[in-house]
Amino acid sequence: MTQSLYSKEYIKFRKLLREAREEAKITQTELGHRLNKPQSYVYKNESGERRVDLIEYLDIMHALNKNPRDIFDKLVKLYK
C-alpha cells in the first residue's frame, strides 16, 4: 500500500475534506482560525502539499462540526 500524496485514495480523501468544508460554508481562512492555524495550513492539506494525520483529521472534522465517520465510510468503500 502506497503512502503517496498522489494515490487515488489520498486524492479522494483531499477532495472529500474540501467538500466537507465547502458544505459547511466555511472558508479556508475561517477553518484555519478554528484550528489555530494559518489559512496556508488548510490550503496545503487540501492541495496535497502536506499529509493530514489521523489526529489532524479529527481536529478538522470537529472544527467543521462534522462526523469523522462521514468521510471515513466513503473511503472504506474504495477498498472493497
Short mmCIF file of N, CA and C in Angstrom, two decimals:
data_model
loop_
_atom_site.label_atom_id
_atom_site.label_comp_id
_atom_site.label_asym_id
_atom_site.label_seq_id
_atom_site.Cartn_x
_atom_site.Cartn_y
_atom_site.Cartn_z
N MET A 1 0.84 -1.18 0.00
CA MET A 1 0.00 0.00 0.00
C MET A 1 0.89 1.24 0.00
N THR A 2 0.59 2.17 -0.89
CA THR A 2 1.39 3.37 -1.03
C THR A 2 0.94 4.46 -0.06
N GLN A 3 1.88 5.29 0.33
CA GLN A 3 1.55 6.43 1.18
C GLN A 3 1.69 7.72 0.40
N SER A 4 1.63 7.63 -0.90
CA SER A 4 1.82 8.79 -1.75
C SER A 4 0.73 9.83 -1.55
N LEU A 5 1.13 11.09 -1.64
CA LEU A 5 0.17 12.18 -1.62
C LEU A 5 -0.70 12.16 -2.88
N TYR A 6 -0.26 11.40 -3.88
CA TYR A 6 -0.94 11.41 -5.17
C TYR A 6 -1.62 10.09 -5.51
N SER A 7 -1.77 9.21 -4.52
CA SER A 7 -2.52 7.98 -4.77
C SER A 7 -3.98 8.35 -4.99
N LYS A 8 -4.71 7.53 -5.72
CA LYS A 8 -6.12 7.85 -5.99
C LYS A 8 -6.92 7.94 -4.70
N GLU A 9 -6.58 7.14 -3.72
CA GLU A 9 -7.30 7.16 -2.44
C GLU A 9 -7.05 8.47 -1.69
N TYR A 10 -5.78 8.92 -1.69
CA TYR A 10 -5.48 10.15 -0.97
C TYR A 10 -6.05 11.36 -1.68
N ILE A 11 -6.06 11.33 -3.01
CA ILE A 11 -6.67 12.41 -3.78
C ILE A 11 -8.16 12.49 -3.44
N LYS A 12 -8.82 11.35 -3.35
CA LYS A 12 -10.24 11.32 -2.98
C LYS A 12 -10.43 11.87 -1.56
N PHE A 13 -9.56 11.49 -0.65
CA PHE A 13 -9.62 11.99 0.73
C PHE A 13 -9.53 13.51 0.75
N ARG A 14 -8.57 14.06 0.02
CA ARG A 14 -8.42 15.52 -0.03
C ARG A 14 -9.67 16.18 -0.60
N LYS A 15 -10.23 15.58 -1.63
CA LYS A 15 -11.44 16.13 -2.24
C LYS A 15 -12.60 16.12 -1.24
N LEU A 16 -12.73 15.03 -0.49
CA LEU A 16 -13.80 14.93 0.50
C LEU A 16 -13.61 15.94 1.63
N LEU A 17 -12.38 16.18 2.03
CA LEU A 17 -12.12 17.20 3.06
C LEU A 17 -12.56 18.57 2.57
N ARG A 18 -12.17 18.92 1.35
CA ARG A 18 -12.54 20.21 0.78
C ARG A 18 -14.07 20.33 0.68
N GLU A 19 -14.72 19.27 0.19
CA GLU A 19 -16.18 19.29 0.07
C GLU A 19 -16.85 19.46 1.43
N ALA A 20 -16.32 18.81 2.45
CA ALA A 20 -16.89 18.95 3.80
C ALA A 20 -16.80 20.39 4.26
N ARG A 21 -15.67 21.03 4.00
CA ARG A 21 -15.50 22.44 4.38
C ARG A 21 -16.47 23.32 3.60
N GLU A 22 -16.56 23.08 2.30
CA GLU A 22 -17.46 23.89 1.47
C GLU A 22 -18.92 23.68 1.85
N GLU A 23 -19.31 22.44 2.16
CA GLU A 23 -20.69 22.17 2.59
C GLU A 23 -21.02 22.90 3.89
N ALA A 24 -20.00 23.06 4.74
CA ALA A 24 -20.19 23.79 6.00
C ALA A 24 -20.16 25.30 5.78
N LYS A 25 -19.91 25.72 4.52
CA LYS A 25 -19.86 27.14 4.17
C LYS A 25 -18.81 27.88 4.98
N ILE A 26 -17.65 27.25 5.09
CA ILE A 26 -16.53 27.80 5.85
C ILE A 26 -15.36 28.00 4.89
N THR A 27 -14.75 29.17 4.94
CA THR A 27 -13.59 29.44 4.10
C THR A 27 -12.35 28.77 4.68
N GLN A 28 -11.31 28.69 3.87
CA GLN A 28 -10.04 28.16 4.37
C GLN A 28 -9.54 29.02 5.53
N THR A 29 -9.72 30.32 5.41
CA THR A 29 -9.27 31.24 6.47
C THR A 29 -10.01 30.97 7.77
N GLU A 30 -11.33 30.82 7.69
CA GLU A 30 -12.13 30.55 8.89
C GLU A 30 -11.75 29.21 9.52
N LEU A 31 -11.57 28.20 8.69
CA LEU A 31 -11.18 26.89 9.23
C LEU A 31 -9.82 27.00 9.90
N GLY A 32 -8.91 27.73 9.28
CA GLY A 32 -7.60 27.95 9.90
C GLY A 32 -7.73 28.58 11.27
N HIS A 33 -8.59 29.60 11.38
CA HIS A 33 -8.82 30.25 12.69
C HIS A 33 -9.35 29.25 13.70
N ARG A 34 -10.30 28.44 13.28
CA ARG A 34 -10.87 27.44 14.20
C ARG A 34 -9.84 26.43 14.67
N LEU A 35 -8.84 26.17 13.83
CA LEU A 35 -7.80 25.20 14.16
C LEU A 35 -6.56 25.87 14.78
N ASN A 36 -6.61 27.18 14.92
CA ASN A 36 -5.44 27.95 15.38
C ASN A 36 -4.24 27.74 14.47
N LYS A 37 -4.53 27.74 13.17
CA LYS A 37 -3.51 27.55 12.14
C LYS A 37 -3.72 28.63 11.08
N PRO A 38 -2.69 28.91 10.27
CA PRO A 38 -2.89 29.87 9.18
C PRO A 38 -3.72 29.26 8.04
N GLN A 39 -4.24 30.11 7.20
CA GLN A 39 -5.00 29.66 6.03
C GLN A 39 -4.16 28.73 5.17
N SER A 40 -2.86 28.99 5.11
CA SER A 40 -1.98 28.18 4.27
C SER A 40 -1.94 26.72 4.73
N TYR A 41 -2.16 26.46 6.00
CA TYR A 41 -2.21 25.09 6.52
C TYR A 41 -3.38 24.35 5.87
N VAL A 42 -4.53 25.01 5.80
CA VAL A 42 -5.72 24.39 5.20
C VAL A 42 -5.48 24.19 3.71
N TYR A 43 -4.93 25.19 3.05
CA TYR A 43 -4.63 25.08 1.62
C TYR A 43 -3.70 23.91 1.34
N LYS A 44 -2.64 23.79 2.12
CA LYS A 44 -1.67 22.71 1.91
C LYS A 44 -2.30 21.34 2.13
N ASN A 45 -3.21 21.24 3.09
CA ASN A 45 -3.92 19.98 3.31
C ASN A 45 -4.78 19.64 2.10
N GLU A 46 -5.51 20.61 1.62
CA GLU A 46 -6.46 20.37 0.53
C GLU A 46 -5.77 20.19 -0.82
N SER A 47 -4.61 20.79 -0.99
CA SER A 47 -3.92 20.71 -2.28
C SER A 47 -2.99 19.50 -2.37
N GLY A 48 -2.71 18.87 -1.23
CA GLY A 48 -1.82 17.72 -1.24
C GLY A 48 -0.38 18.07 -0.99
N GLU A 49 -0.13 19.31 -0.63
CA GLU A 49 1.24 19.73 -0.33
C GLU A 49 1.74 19.09 0.97
N ARG A 50 0.82 18.76 1.85
CA ARG A 50 1.17 18.06 3.09
C ARG A 50 0.11 17.01 3.39
N ARG A 51 0.52 16.00 4.13
CA ARG A 51 -0.38 14.91 4.52
C ARG A 51 -1.08 15.24 5.83
N VAL A 52 -2.32 14.84 5.93
CA VAL A 52 -3.11 15.02 7.15
C VAL A 52 -3.04 13.72 7.94
N ASP A 53 -2.61 13.81 9.20
CA ASP A 53 -2.60 12.59 10.00
C ASP A 53 -3.95 12.42 10.69
N LEU A 54 -4.12 11.32 11.37
CA LEU A 54 -5.41 10.97 11.96
C LEU A 54 -5.90 12.02 12.96
N ILE A 55 -5.03 12.48 13.83
CA ILE A 55 -5.43 13.46 14.85
C ILE A 55 -5.80 14.78 14.19
N GLU A 56 -5.04 15.19 13.18
CA GLU A 56 -5.38 16.41 12.45
C GLU A 56 -6.74 16.26 11.77
N TYR A 57 -6.98 15.09 11.20
CA TYR A 57 -8.27 14.82 10.56
C TYR A 57 -9.41 14.99 11.56
N LEU A 58 -9.25 14.41 12.73
CA LEU A 58 -10.30 14.53 13.75
C LEU A 58 -10.49 15.99 14.16
N ASP A 59 -9.40 16.74 14.28
CA ASP A 59 -9.50 18.16 14.61
C ASP A 59 -10.25 18.93 13.53
N ILE A 60 -9.94 18.64 12.27
CA ILE A 60 -10.59 19.32 11.15
C ILE A 60 -12.09 19.03 11.17
N MET A 61 -12.44 17.78 11.30
CA MET A 61 -13.86 17.41 11.28
C MET A 61 -14.61 18.02 12.47
N HIS A 62 -13.96 18.06 13.62
CA HIS A 62 -14.57 18.70 14.80
C HIS A 62 -14.78 20.19 14.53
N ALA A 63 -13.79 20.84 13.93
CA ALA A 63 -13.90 22.28 13.62
C ALA A 63 -15.01 22.55 12.61
N LEU A 64 -15.30 21.57 11.77
CA LEU A 64 -16.36 21.71 10.78
C LEU A 64 -17.73 21.25 11.33
N ASN A 65 -17.74 20.78 12.57
CA ASN A 65 -18.95 20.22 13.17
C ASN A 65 -19.50 19.06 12.33
N LYS A 66 -18.58 18.22 11.86
CA LYS A 66 -18.94 17.06 11.03
C LYS A 66 -18.54 15.79 11.76
N ASN A 67 -19.23 14.71 11.46
CA ASN A 67 -18.90 13.40 12.00
C ASN A 67 -17.71 12.83 11.21
N PRO A 68 -16.61 12.49 11.86
CA PRO A 68 -15.45 11.94 11.16
C PRO A 68 -15.77 10.68 10.35
N ARG A 69 -16.79 9.95 10.77
CA ARG A 69 -17.15 8.73 10.05
C ARG A 69 -17.69 9.00 8.66
N ASP A 70 -18.22 10.20 8.44
CA ASP A 70 -18.79 10.51 7.13
C ASP A 70 -17.78 10.29 6.01
N ILE A 71 -16.62 10.89 6.15
CA ILE A 71 -15.57 10.73 5.14
C ILE A 71 -14.95 9.35 5.24
N PHE A 72 -14.73 8.89 6.46
CA PHE A 72 -14.11 7.58 6.65
C PHE A 72 -14.90 6.49 5.93
N ASP A 73 -16.21 6.50 6.09
CA ASP A 73 -17.05 5.47 5.47
C ASP A 73 -16.97 5.53 3.94
N LYS A 74 -16.88 6.71 3.39
CA LYS A 74 -16.75 6.85 1.93
C LYS A 74 -15.40 6.28 1.45
N LEU A 75 -14.37 6.50 2.23
CA LEU A 75 -13.04 5.99 1.84
C LEU A 75 -12.96 4.48 1.97
N VAL A 76 -13.61 3.92 2.96
CA VAL A 76 -13.61 2.47 3.14
C VAL A 76 -14.18 1.79 1.91
N LYS A 77 -15.17 2.39 1.30
CA LYS A 77 -15.78 1.82 0.09
C LYS A 77 -14.78 1.70 -1.05
N LEU A 78 -13.75 2.51 -1.08
CA LEU A 78 -12.73 2.43 -2.12
C LEU A 78 -11.92 1.14 -2.01
N TYR A 79 -11.89 0.57 -0.82
CA TYR A 79 -11.08 -0.62 -0.56
C TYR A 79 -11.88 -1.91 -0.65
N LYS A 80 -13.16 -1.81 -0.92
CA LYS A 80 -14.00 -3.02 -1.00
C LYS A 80 -13.97 -3.57 -2.39
#
